[in-house]
Short mmCIF file of C-alpha atoms (C1' of nucleotides) in Angstrom, two decimals:
data_model
loop_
_atom_site.label_atom_id
_atom_site.label_comp_id
_atom_site.label_asym_id
_atom_site.label_seq_id
_atom_site.Cartn_x
_atom_site.Cartn_y
_atom_site.Cartn_z
CA UNK A 1 79.64 229.98 108.37
CA UNK A 2 79.34 233.26 106.57
CA UNK A 3 76.27 235.40 107.07
CA UNK A 4 74.70 238.10 105.00
CA UNK A 5 72.43 240.94 106.02
CA UNK A 6 68.73 240.08 106.19
CA UNK A 7 66.65 240.60 103.06
CA UNK A 8 65.64 244.20 102.56
CA UNK A 9 68.09 245.63 105.09
CA UNK A 10 71.23 247.65 104.49
CA UNK A 11 74.64 247.81 106.12
CA UNK A 12 75.86 251.36 106.45
CA UNK A 13 79.62 251.37 105.92
CA UNK A 14 81.27 254.69 106.80
CA UNK A 15 80.82 256.10 103.30
CA UNK A 16 77.13 255.10 103.32
CA UNK A 17 76.68 256.41 106.83
CA UNK A 18 78.06 259.76 105.72
CA UNK A 19 75.32 260.00 103.09
CA UNK A 20 72.60 258.92 105.52
CA UNK A 21 73.79 261.49 108.03
CA UNK A 22 73.80 264.16 105.35
CA UNK A 23 70.16 263.38 104.55
CA UNK A 24 69.08 263.18 108.17
CA UNK A 25 70.96 266.35 109.11
CA UNK A 26 68.95 268.05 106.37
CA UNK A 27 65.69 266.69 107.73
CA UNK A 28 66.49 267.89 111.23
CA UNK A 29 67.75 271.30 110.11
CA UNK A 30 64.67 271.97 107.98
CA UNK A 31 62.33 270.73 110.72
CA UNK A 32 63.83 272.95 113.36
CA UNK A 33 63.91 276.11 111.27
CA UNK A 34 60.22 275.58 110.52
CA UNK A 35 59.46 275.48 114.22
CA UNK A 36 59.14 271.74 114.84
CA UNK A 37 60.35 269.85 117.89
CA UNK A 38 61.87 266.39 117.73
CA UNK A 39 60.32 263.41 119.51
CA UNK A 40 61.03 259.68 119.55
CA UNK A 41 59.21 256.60 120.75
CA UNK A 42 59.84 252.90 121.27
CA UNK A 43 60.97 250.80 118.33
CA UNK A 44 58.27 248.24 119.13
CA UNK A 45 54.68 248.67 120.32
CA UNK A 46 51.73 246.46 121.21
CA UNK A 47 50.43 244.92 118.02
CA UNK A 48 46.92 246.11 118.93
CA UNK A 49 47.98 249.72 118.44
CA UNK A 50 48.50 249.08 114.72
CA UNK A 51 45.42 246.90 114.44
CA UNK A 52 43.34 249.70 115.95
CA UNK A 53 44.57 252.12 113.34
CA UNK A 54 44.74 249.93 110.24
CA UNK A 55 42.72 246.78 110.88
CA UNK A 56 43.71 243.11 110.92
CA UNK A 57 45.23 243.31 107.47
CA UNK A 58 48.23 245.19 108.77
CA UNK A 59 49.50 242.13 110.63
CA UNK A 60 50.87 240.43 107.51
CA UNK A 61 52.77 243.59 106.59
CA UNK A 62 54.75 243.98 109.77
CA UNK A 63 57.22 242.04 111.88
CA UNK A 64 55.59 240.84 115.08
CA UNK A 65 56.49 238.58 117.96
CA UNK A 66 55.34 237.47 121.34
CA UNK A 67 57.21 238.54 124.43
CA UNK A 68 57.86 236.17 127.30
CA UNK A 69 54.62 237.15 128.93
CA UNK A 70 52.67 236.18 125.84
CA UNK A 71 51.98 239.78 124.76
CA UNK A 72 51.72 240.39 121.01
CA UNK A 73 54.30 242.96 120.00
CA UNK A 74 55.18 244.54 116.65
CA UNK A 75 58.24 246.34 115.38
CA UNK A 76 56.96 249.74 114.31
CA UNK A 77 56.02 249.93 110.61
CA UNK A 78 55.08 253.60 110.89
CA UNK A 79 55.29 256.39 113.41
CA UNK A 80 51.82 257.91 113.36
CA UNK A 81 50.21 255.49 115.87
CA UNK A 82 53.04 256.15 118.33
CA UNK A 83 52.64 259.87 117.77
CA UNK A 84 48.89 259.64 118.36
CA UNK A 85 49.44 257.56 121.49
CA UNK A 86 51.97 260.04 122.88
CA UNK A 87 49.81 263.06 122.11
CA UNK A 88 46.70 261.40 123.49
CA UNK A 89 48.47 260.71 126.78
CA UNK A 90 49.09 264.44 127.24
CA UNK A 91 46.34 265.86 125.09
CA UNK A 92 45.05 268.09 127.89
CA UNK A 93 48.35 269.77 128.67
CA UNK A 94 50.23 270.19 125.38
CA UNK A 95 50.22 273.72 123.94
CA UNK A 96 48.74 273.86 120.45
CA UNK A 97 49.39 273.69 117.67
CA UNK A 98 51.60 270.70 118.36
CA UNK A 99 54.41 270.81 115.78
CA UNK A 100 56.55 267.71 116.11
CA UNK A 101 58.94 265.80 113.87
CA UNK A 102 60.72 262.47 114.07
CA UNK A 103 63.13 260.35 112.00
CA UNK A 104 62.25 256.81 113.11
CA UNK A 105 63.81 253.62 111.81
CA UNK A 106 60.88 251.52 110.60
CA UNK A 107 60.38 247.94 109.44
CA UNK A 108 57.82 246.43 107.12
CA UNK A 109 57.63 242.78 106.08
CA UNK A 110 57.30 243.53 102.40
CA UNK A 111 59.06 242.24 99.33
CA UNK A 112 61.95 244.66 98.67
CA UNK A 113 62.01 246.58 95.40
CA UNK A 114 63.19 249.89 94.03
CA UNK A 115 62.65 252.57 96.67
CA UNK A 116 61.05 250.08 99.07
CA UNK A 117 63.01 248.11 101.62
CA UNK A 118 62.16 246.21 104.78
CA UNK A 119 64.03 248.62 106.98
CA UNK A 120 64.33 252.35 106.40
CA UNK A 121 64.38 255.77 108.02
CA UNK A 122 61.30 257.89 107.65
CA UNK A 123 61.05 261.62 108.19
CA UNK A 124 57.71 262.53 109.76
CA UNK A 125 56.31 266.03 110.26
CA UNK A 126 52.99 266.57 112.01
CA UNK A 127 50.94 269.57 113.04
CA UNK A 128 48.22 268.47 115.45
CA UNK A 129 45.45 270.45 117.09
CA UNK A 130 44.78 273.02 114.39
CA UNK A 131 42.31 272.97 111.52
CA UNK A 132 43.75 276.14 110.07
CA UNK A 133 44.59 276.11 106.39
CA UNK A 134 47.89 277.67 107.46
CA UNK A 135 48.80 274.34 109.02
CA UNK A 136 48.13 272.63 105.67
CA UNK A 137 50.26 275.19 103.89
CA UNK A 138 53.07 274.98 106.41
CA UNK A 139 53.19 271.20 106.24
CA UNK A 140 53.52 271.26 102.45
CA UNK A 141 56.02 274.08 102.67
CA UNK A 142 58.28 272.07 104.97
CA UNK A 143 58.37 269.23 102.45
CA UNK A 144 59.24 271.57 99.60
CA UNK A 145 61.70 273.43 101.82
CA UNK A 146 63.70 270.24 102.18
CA UNK A 147 63.60 269.23 98.54
CA UNK A 148 64.64 272.73 97.54
CA UNK A 149 67.42 272.59 100.13
CA UNK A 150 68.90 269.50 98.48
CA UNK A 151 68.80 271.13 95.08
CA UNK A 152 65.52 270.10 93.47
CA UNK A 153 63.87 272.79 91.36
CA UNK A 154 60.30 272.94 90.03
CA UNK A 155 61.75 271.34 86.90
CA UNK A 156 62.80 268.31 88.96
CA UNK A 157 59.67 267.67 90.96
CA UNK A 158 56.07 268.58 91.61
CA UNK A 159 53.81 268.47 94.66
CA UNK A 160 50.39 267.33 93.62
CA UNK A 161 47.72 268.56 95.99
CA UNK A 162 44.08 267.66 96.37
CA UNK A 163 41.32 267.68 98.95
CA UNK A 164 39.38 264.59 99.87
CA UNK A 165 36.60 266.64 101.41
CA UNK A 166 36.21 268.51 98.11
CA UNK A 167 36.16 265.23 96.25
CA UNK A 168 33.60 263.86 98.70
CA UNK A 169 31.22 266.77 98.34
CA UNK A 170 31.46 266.60 94.55
CA UNK A 171 30.78 262.87 94.63
CA UNK A 172 27.82 263.34 96.97
CA UNK A 173 26.37 265.97 94.65
CA UNK A 174 26.62 263.49 91.79
CA UNK A 175 24.65 260.93 93.73
CA UNK A 176 27.43 258.76 95.13
CA UNK A 177 26.41 257.71 98.63
CA UNK A 178 28.97 258.65 101.33
CA UNK A 179 29.47 255.02 102.35
CA UNK A 180 30.85 254.27 98.87
CA UNK A 181 33.43 257.05 98.94
CA UNK A 182 36.16 255.04 100.65
CA UNK A 183 36.11 252.37 97.92
CA UNK A 184 35.98 255.03 95.23
CA UNK A 185 39.00 256.80 96.75
CA UNK A 186 41.09 253.65 96.55
CA UNK A 187 40.37 253.29 92.83
CA UNK A 188 40.64 256.97 91.95
CA UNK A 189 44.04 257.05 93.62
CA UNK A 190 45.29 254.65 90.96
CA UNK A 191 44.30 256.77 87.97
CA UNK A 192 47.93 257.49 87.08
CA UNK A 193 49.41 254.40 88.71
CA UNK A 194 47.79 251.66 86.63
CA UNK A 195 47.68 250.97 82.91
CA UNK A 196 44.50 252.57 81.46
CA UNK A 197 42.74 249.27 80.78
CA UNK A 198 43.47 247.93 84.26
CA UNK A 199 42.28 251.19 85.77
CA UNK A 200 39.08 250.99 83.73
CA UNK A 201 38.46 247.48 85.02
CA UNK A 202 38.98 248.58 88.63
CA UNK A 203 36.68 251.51 88.08
CA UNK A 204 33.99 249.24 86.69
CA UNK A 205 34.00 247.24 89.92
CA UNK A 206 33.00 250.20 92.07
CA UNK A 207 30.55 251.87 89.70
CA UNK A 208 27.05 250.93 88.62
CA UNK A 209 26.68 252.43 85.16
CA UNK A 210 28.29 254.54 82.46
CA UNK A 211 26.82 257.72 83.88
CA UNK A 212 28.70 257.15 87.13
CA UNK A 213 31.93 256.37 85.32
CA UNK A 214 31.51 259.48 83.21
CA UNK A 215 31.02 261.59 86.36
CA UNK A 216 34.13 260.13 87.96
CA UNK A 217 36.22 260.66 84.87
CA UNK A 218 35.19 264.29 84.59
CA UNK A 219 35.87 264.97 88.26
CA UNK A 220 39.14 263.08 88.53
CA UNK A 221 40.64 264.62 85.42
CA UNK A 222 40.58 268.10 86.95
CA UNK A 223 44.08 269.41 87.21
CA UNK A 224 45.84 272.73 87.62
CA UNK A 225 44.21 276.18 87.50
CA UNK A 226 41.89 275.12 84.73
CA UNK A 227 40.78 272.09 86.69
CA UNK A 228 39.92 274.24 89.68
CA UNK A 229 37.87 276.52 87.44
CA UNK A 230 36.02 273.56 85.94
CA UNK A 231 35.22 272.23 89.39
CA UNK A 232 34.04 275.65 90.50
CA UNK A 233 31.52 275.65 87.66
CA UNK A 234 30.49 272.15 88.61
CA UNK A 235 30.10 273.13 92.27
CA UNK A 236 27.74 276.02 91.69
CA UNK A 237 24.82 275.78 94.08
CA UNK A 238 26.70 273.11 96.07
CA UNK A 239 27.60 274.88 99.29
CA UNK A 240 29.82 272.17 100.75
CA UNK A 241 31.92 271.87 97.59
CA UNK A 242 32.05 275.65 97.31
CA UNK A 243 33.49 275.94 100.79
CA UNK A 244 36.09 273.26 100.14
CA UNK A 245 37.10 274.93 96.89
CA UNK A 246 37.52 278.23 98.67
CA UNK A 247 39.71 276.58 101.26
CA UNK A 248 41.82 274.94 98.57
CA UNK A 249 42.24 278.27 96.78
CA UNK A 250 43.38 279.81 100.03
CA UNK A 251 45.90 277.01 100.42
CA UNK A 252 47.40 277.67 96.99
CA UNK A 253 47.45 281.42 97.60
CA UNK A 254 49.36 280.84 100.83
CA UNK A 255 51.82 278.52 99.11
CA UNK A 256 52.40 281.21 96.49
CA UNK A 257 52.94 283.75 99.24
CA UNK A 258 55.50 281.39 100.77
CA UNK A 259 57.35 281.26 97.47
CA UNK A 260 56.79 277.59 96.68
CA UNK A 261 53.83 277.94 94.35
CA UNK A 262 56.03 276.84 91.45
CA UNK A 263 56.39 273.42 93.05
CA UNK A 264 52.69 272.93 93.68
CA UNK A 265 49.87 271.86 91.47
CA UNK A 266 46.24 271.00 92.06
CA UNK A 267 45.48 267.45 90.95
CA UNK A 268 42.23 265.58 91.56
CA UNK A 269 44.04 262.36 90.72
CA UNK A 270 45.94 262.40 94.02
CA UNK A 271 43.73 260.67 96.55
CA UNK A 272 46.17 258.54 98.59
CA UNK A 273 45.52 254.96 99.53
CA UNK A 274 45.44 255.41 103.28
CA UNK A 275 41.92 255.30 104.66
CA UNK A 276 42.27 257.84 107.44
CA UNK A 277 42.85 260.98 105.37
CA UNK A 278 39.90 263.34 105.50
CA UNK A 279 40.98 266.69 104.06
CA UNK A 280 43.96 267.93 102.10
CA UNK A 281 46.13 265.17 100.61
CA UNK A 282 49.36 265.58 98.66
CA UNK A 283 52.18 263.61 97.07
CA UNK A 284 55.54 264.64 95.68
CA UNK A 285 56.75 263.24 92.37
CA UNK A 286 60.17 263.53 90.80
CA UNK A 287 61.04 263.64 87.14
CA UNK A 288 63.03 260.68 85.92
CA UNK A 289 62.61 256.94 86.00
CA UNK A 290 61.53 256.77 89.62
CA UNK A 291 57.77 256.76 89.21
CA UNK A 292 56.77 256.36 92.83
CA UNK A 293 55.77 259.20 95.15
CA UNK A 294 58.81 260.67 96.90
CA UNK A 295 56.75 261.93 99.81
CA UNK A 296 53.13 261.88 100.82
CA UNK A 297 50.83 263.26 103.44
CA UNK A 298 47.51 264.74 104.32
CA UNK A 299 45.04 265.82 106.93
CA UNK A 300 43.59 263.24 109.27
CA UNK A 301 40.43 264.20 111.12
CA UNK A 302 39.59 261.34 113.44
CA UNK A 303 42.84 259.47 113.87
CA UNK A 304 43.52 260.50 117.45
CA UNK A 305 39.94 259.78 118.40
CA UNK A 306 40.16 256.29 116.92
CA UNK A 307 43.17 255.65 119.14
CA UNK A 308 41.36 256.70 122.28
CA UNK A 309 42.08 260.42 122.28
CA UNK A 310 40.09 263.62 121.97
CA UNK A 311 38.56 264.74 118.65
CA UNK A 312 41.56 266.59 117.29
CA UNK A 313 42.63 266.98 113.70
CA UNK A 314 46.15 266.93 112.39
CA UNK A 315 48.14 267.11 109.19
CA UNK A 316 51.41 265.43 108.45
CA UNK A 317 53.66 263.96 105.83
CA UNK A 318 56.38 261.40 105.53
CA UNK A 319 59.26 260.53 103.26
CA UNK A 320 62.05 258.00 103.55
CA UNK A 321 65.79 257.93 103.17
CA UNK A 322 65.34 255.23 100.53
CA UNK A 323 63.34 257.37 98.11
CA UNK A 324 65.41 260.49 98.80
CA UNK A 325 68.54 258.52 98.00
CA UNK A 326 66.97 257.03 94.89
CA UNK A 327 65.91 260.40 93.50
CA UNK A 328 69.02 262.37 94.40
CA UNK A 329 71.23 259.66 92.96
CA UNK A 330 69.33 259.60 89.69
CA UNK A 331 69.24 263.40 89.40
CA UNK A 332 72.91 263.52 90.44
CA UNK A 333 72.27 265.94 93.29
CA UNK A 334 74.29 264.16 95.96
CA UNK A 335 77.24 266.43 96.74
CA UNK A 336 80.46 264.70 95.72
CA UNK A 337 82.27 265.57 98.95
CA UNK A 338 79.91 263.45 101.04
CA UNK A 339 81.53 260.21 101.99
CA UNK A 340 85.04 261.50 101.36
CA UNK A 341 85.89 259.95 104.70
CA UNK A 342 87.01 261.40 107.96
CA UNK A 343 88.38 264.88 107.94
CA UNK A 344 91.59 265.02 109.88
CA UNK A 345 92.73 268.49 110.90
CA UNK A 346 96.31 267.69 111.76
CA UNK A 347 98.53 264.70 111.03
CA UNK A 348 101.61 264.52 113.21
CA UNK A 349 104.85 263.15 111.81
CA UNK A 350 108.06 262.32 113.60
CA UNK A 351 111.37 262.75 111.84
CA UNK A 352 112.84 259.91 113.83
CA UNK A 353 111.77 257.40 116.41
CA UNK A 354 113.21 259.31 119.37
CA UNK A 355 110.65 262.09 118.75
CA UNK A 356 107.62 259.82 118.64
CA UNK A 357 106.78 260.41 122.31
CA UNK A 358 106.41 264.12 121.48
CA UNK A 359 104.02 263.21 118.65
CA UNK A 360 101.81 261.24 121.01
CA UNK A 361 101.84 263.99 123.61
CA UNK A 362 101.10 266.73 121.08
CA UNK A 363 98.30 264.75 119.42
CA UNK A 364 96.60 264.12 122.76
CA UNK A 365 96.85 267.81 123.62
CA UNK A 366 95.35 268.82 120.25
CA UNK A 367 92.52 266.34 120.67
CA UNK A 368 91.77 267.70 124.12
CA UNK A 369 91.38 271.10 122.48
CA UNK A 370 88.85 269.75 120.02
CA UNK A 371 90.95 269.16 116.93
CA UNK A 372 91.05 265.93 115.01
CA UNK A 373 94.70 264.95 115.29
CA UNK A 374 96.20 261.71 114.06
CA UNK A 375 99.52 259.99 113.63
CA UNK A 376 100.88 256.72 112.35
CA UNK A 377 101.02 253.70 114.62
CA UNK A 378 104.11 252.53 112.77
CA UNK A 379 107.54 254.10 113.05
CA UNK A 380 108.66 254.59 109.49
CA UNK A 381 110.12 257.11 107.09
CA UNK A 382 108.73 260.60 106.67
CA UNK A 383 107.63 259.81 103.13
CA UNK A 384 105.39 256.98 104.36
CA UNK A 385 103.96 259.14 107.11
CA UNK A 386 103.08 261.81 104.55
CA UNK A 387 101.33 259.19 102.48
CA UNK A 388 99.21 258.31 105.49
CA UNK A 389 98.49 261.97 106.12
CA UNK A 390 97.22 262.28 102.56
CA UNK A 391 95.16 259.10 102.87
CA UNK A 392 93.54 260.51 106.01
CA UNK A 393 92.62 263.68 104.06
CA UNK A 394 94.51 265.69 106.62
CA UNK A 395 94.53 269.44 106.15
CA UNK A 396 97.87 269.98 107.87
CA UNK A 397 100.95 267.90 108.44
CA UNK A 398 103.04 268.76 111.48
CA UNK A 399 106.62 267.50 111.58
CA UNK A 400 108.30 267.02 114.90
CA UNK A 401 111.98 267.00 113.97
CA UNK A 402 115.44 267.73 115.22
CA UNK A 403 114.68 271.47 115.20
CA UNK A 404 111.99 270.85 117.80
CA UNK A 405 114.55 269.42 120.17
CA UNK A 406 117.07 272.13 119.35
CA UNK A 407 114.88 275.25 119.08
CA UNK A 408 111.35 274.22 120.07
CA UNK A 409 109.90 274.75 116.58
CA UNK A 410 107.57 272.64 114.48
CA UNK A 411 107.28 272.45 110.71
CA UNK A 412 103.64 272.93 109.70
CA UNK A 413 102.63 272.14 106.15
CA UNK A 414 99.31 272.92 104.51
CA UNK A 415 98.61 269.79 102.49
CA UNK A 416 96.22 271.67 100.24
CA UNK A 417 98.58 274.41 99.10
CA UNK A 418 101.86 272.65 99.78
CA UNK A 419 103.04 275.70 101.76
CA UNK A 420 105.21 274.97 104.79
CA UNK A 421 106.43 277.15 107.64
CA UNK A 422 108.41 276.77 110.84
CA UNK A 423 106.64 277.95 113.95
CA UNK A 424 107.30 277.78 117.67
CA UNK A 425 105.40 275.08 119.52
CA UNK A 426 103.73 277.73 121.72
CA UNK A 427 102.51 279.78 118.77
CA UNK A 428 101.32 276.62 117.06
CA UNK A 429 99.30 275.45 120.06
CA UNK A 430 97.77 278.89 120.45
CA UNK A 431 96.12 278.45 117.03
CA UNK A 432 96.83 275.03 115.49
CA UNK A 433 94.86 275.66 112.28
CA UNK A 434 96.32 279.10 111.58
CA UNK A 435 97.00 280.14 108.00
CA UNK A 436 100.16 278.61 106.60
CA UNK A 437 101.96 281.03 104.30
CA UNK A 438 105.59 281.60 103.55
"C1'" G B 1 51.98 235.25 98.14
"C1'" U B 2 52.38 235.74 92.10
"C1'" G B 3 55.42 236.76 87.64
"C1'" A B 4 60.12 238.05 84.94
"C1'" G B 5 65.44 238.67 84.79
"C1'" U B 6 70.46 238.02 86.79
"C1'" G B 7 74.30 234.99 89.64
"C1'" U B 8 82.77 234.31 87.91
"C1'" A B 9 87.69 238.20 93.43
"C1'" G B 10 85.39 243.55 97.95
"C1'" C B 11 83.66 246.39 93.05
"C1'" U B 12 83.19 246.54 87.37
"C1'" C B 13 83.71 242.73 84.10
"C1'" A B 14 86.74 238.98 80.48
"C1'" G B 15 86.68 233.73 79.93
"C1'" U B 16 86.74 231.43 72.07
"C1'" U B 17 82.12 225.15 69.32
"C1'" G B 18 82.84 221.99 76.91
"C1'" G B 19 89.71 220.91 77.15
"C1'" U B 20 95.74 221.68 81.73
"C1'" U B 21 97.15 225.09 88.08
"C1'" A B 22 90.09 230.62 86.12
"C1'" G B 23 92.19 236.22 84.26
"C1'" A B 24 92.21 241.95 83.92
"C1'" G B 25 91.30 246.87 85.85
"C1'" C B 26 90.01 249.27 90.33
"C1'" A B 27 90.26 248.56 95.63
"C1'" C B 28 93.24 246.41 99.65
"C1'" G B 29 98.25 245.01 101.81
"C1'" A B 30 103.83 244.99 101.70
"C1'" G B 31 108.16 247.02 99.63
"C1'" G B 32 111.13 250.90 96.45
"C1'" U B 33 112.83 257.06 97.36
"C1'" U B 34 116.06 256.84 104.40
"C1'" G B 35 113.49 265.27 106.31
"C1'" U B 36 108.22 265.81 102.62
"C1'" G B 37 102.30 263.58 100.43
"C1'" G B 38 97.23 261.01 97.12
"C1'" U B 39 100.23 260.40 90.50
"C1'" C B 40 104.88 256.14 89.63
"C1'" C B 41 107.46 251.09 89.87
"C1'" U B 42 107.76 245.97 92.01
"C1'" C B 43 105.56 242.17 94.72
"C1'" G B 44 101.48 240.03 97.36
"C1'" G B 45 96.79 238.29 99.71
"C1'" G B 46 91.93 237.19 97.95
"C1'" G B 47 87.50 233.03 93.97
"C1'" U B 48 84.90 225.15 96.38
"C1'" C B 49 82.93 230.18 89.12
"C1'" G B 50 75.71 231.12 94.34
"C1'" C B 51 74.60 225.90 96.06
"C1'" G B 52 73.18 220.66 94.89
"C1'" G B 53 72.50 216.93 91.34
"C1'" G B 54 72.85 215.15 86.18
"C1'" U B 55 75.16 214.49 81.04
"C1'" U B 56 80.48 213.74 79.63
"C1'" C B 57 86.95 210.94 79.44
"C1'" G B 58 86.54 216.17 81.03
"C1'" A B 59 81.60 221.41 83.09
"C1'" G B 60 82.66 228.46 84.78
"C1'" U B 61 80.60 226.84 79.85
"C1'" C B 62 75.15 222.05 78.51
"C1'" C B 63 70.43 220.10 81.41
"C1'" C B 64 67.37 219.93 86.02
"C1'" G B 65 66.48 221.57 90.86
"C1'" U B 66 67.36 225.01 94.69
"C1'" C B 67 68.87 229.53 97.04
"C1'" A B 68 70.09 234.64 96.78
"C1'" C B 69 69.64 239.26 94.52
"C1'" U B 70 67.13 242.79 91.18
"C1'" C B 71 62.64 244.50 88.83
"C1'" A B 72 57.22 244.43 88.53
"C1'" C B 73 52.20 243.18 91.04
"C1'" C B 74 49.61 243.83 96.25
"C1'" C B 75 50.60 247.72 99.82
"C1'" C B 76 52.98 251.89 100.82
"C1'" A B 77 57.99 255.97 102.56
#
RNA sequence: GUGAGUGUAGCUCAGUUGGUUAGAGCACGAGGUUGUGGUCCUCGGGGUCGCGGGUUCGAGUCCCGUCACUCACCCCA
């Protein structure tokens, strides 16, 4: 019986693992240099944790099971509930702002498609316990910092930024009751994601007349500097909207100051589907055929409270290895040297079988000193051993030959330059990777 | 859960109106040069043509079903 990997999962062969590690090393490096600390939680939680955050509907989208005690468990489909649970447990004693990141492996029971699998790694950044606009700016900066790090320029991608609280105050001023905002958000979020006629139909469902639709169209079309100016005119005499606009302007000024203004753009069309966002929301989009958001995040005001914690606001974002891989592959930004295989420092070769014991001894000694040293398991001609050295991408070949027995010297060859020198075993061991020049 | 497309070797693909033991390149393995390497030469392993049924003297090829994968919808990283 032959088995295959479960639907929507991936096997990471060494060359794939090298790419995944490259991505995740980048996530960790960028997180740490921006002042975030890594955390991790259990890979499964009580199902109720996710129900509390997202409602009953979430159950069909995740993998769940019953443990032997009859408890309903779920494999984590996202990290935020775990984060909230962990922070809530120590809410009184953690210094703020809390700047944490994680790279959890998540599972969702969805139908796999481009950029969406059933199992993936997600990079999460969160700043909890601060309402400061600096936290908003920093969160967006971290996302851009990573994308810039892997070679994306403002010509390759854009971060579209909006504020739900601004949108809410504008809607309220136009006579949309607050209790309707959540439904309106869901539809407005699809402005650019649905064909125009489908979008129009969705819009019709949540509006009462043409005047309302007209208002929504005017508001949601706002984009860029000009859009902000239009909204400012619209918000005159509306104190709440005025305050939100001022905050948004401060956010963009800060992003400019941070040197990532070129990546960022105001866009009223970005609303995000998730219900719990209350303030700034943003999504990254790449140029090319991958039309989905490559990262997304926003400010959540009551999330911790909903999960039994104190009233504390936070802002965070997430992206996954699947979308990063998709975009970097399409834009050809994956460095070619990734996945080139193991990098052997030294490949030891014996000139004849009687010297093999020296090869084993020397290799073990080199390994103890931290070098990657290899040799062939098979006793065969020097030519074959060199072939293996090349296949292992070794940087140096070291021949243990008759001259070692006679004079204690080794032949060290740089497999990149082809240069080869004789050197005493002592001098070699003192600096095994020393320059090889004739 | 709904719709569309695709299934021949590990990968990329050939396979003539149905006609003998289904092929190539790459990859993989073994040899060739017996103190010098990824290029070269020779040989080799590997496929119940996704699976099941039907039509036919005969099916990789035609028909039906089924499964898997891919893409799109819902949702979202």
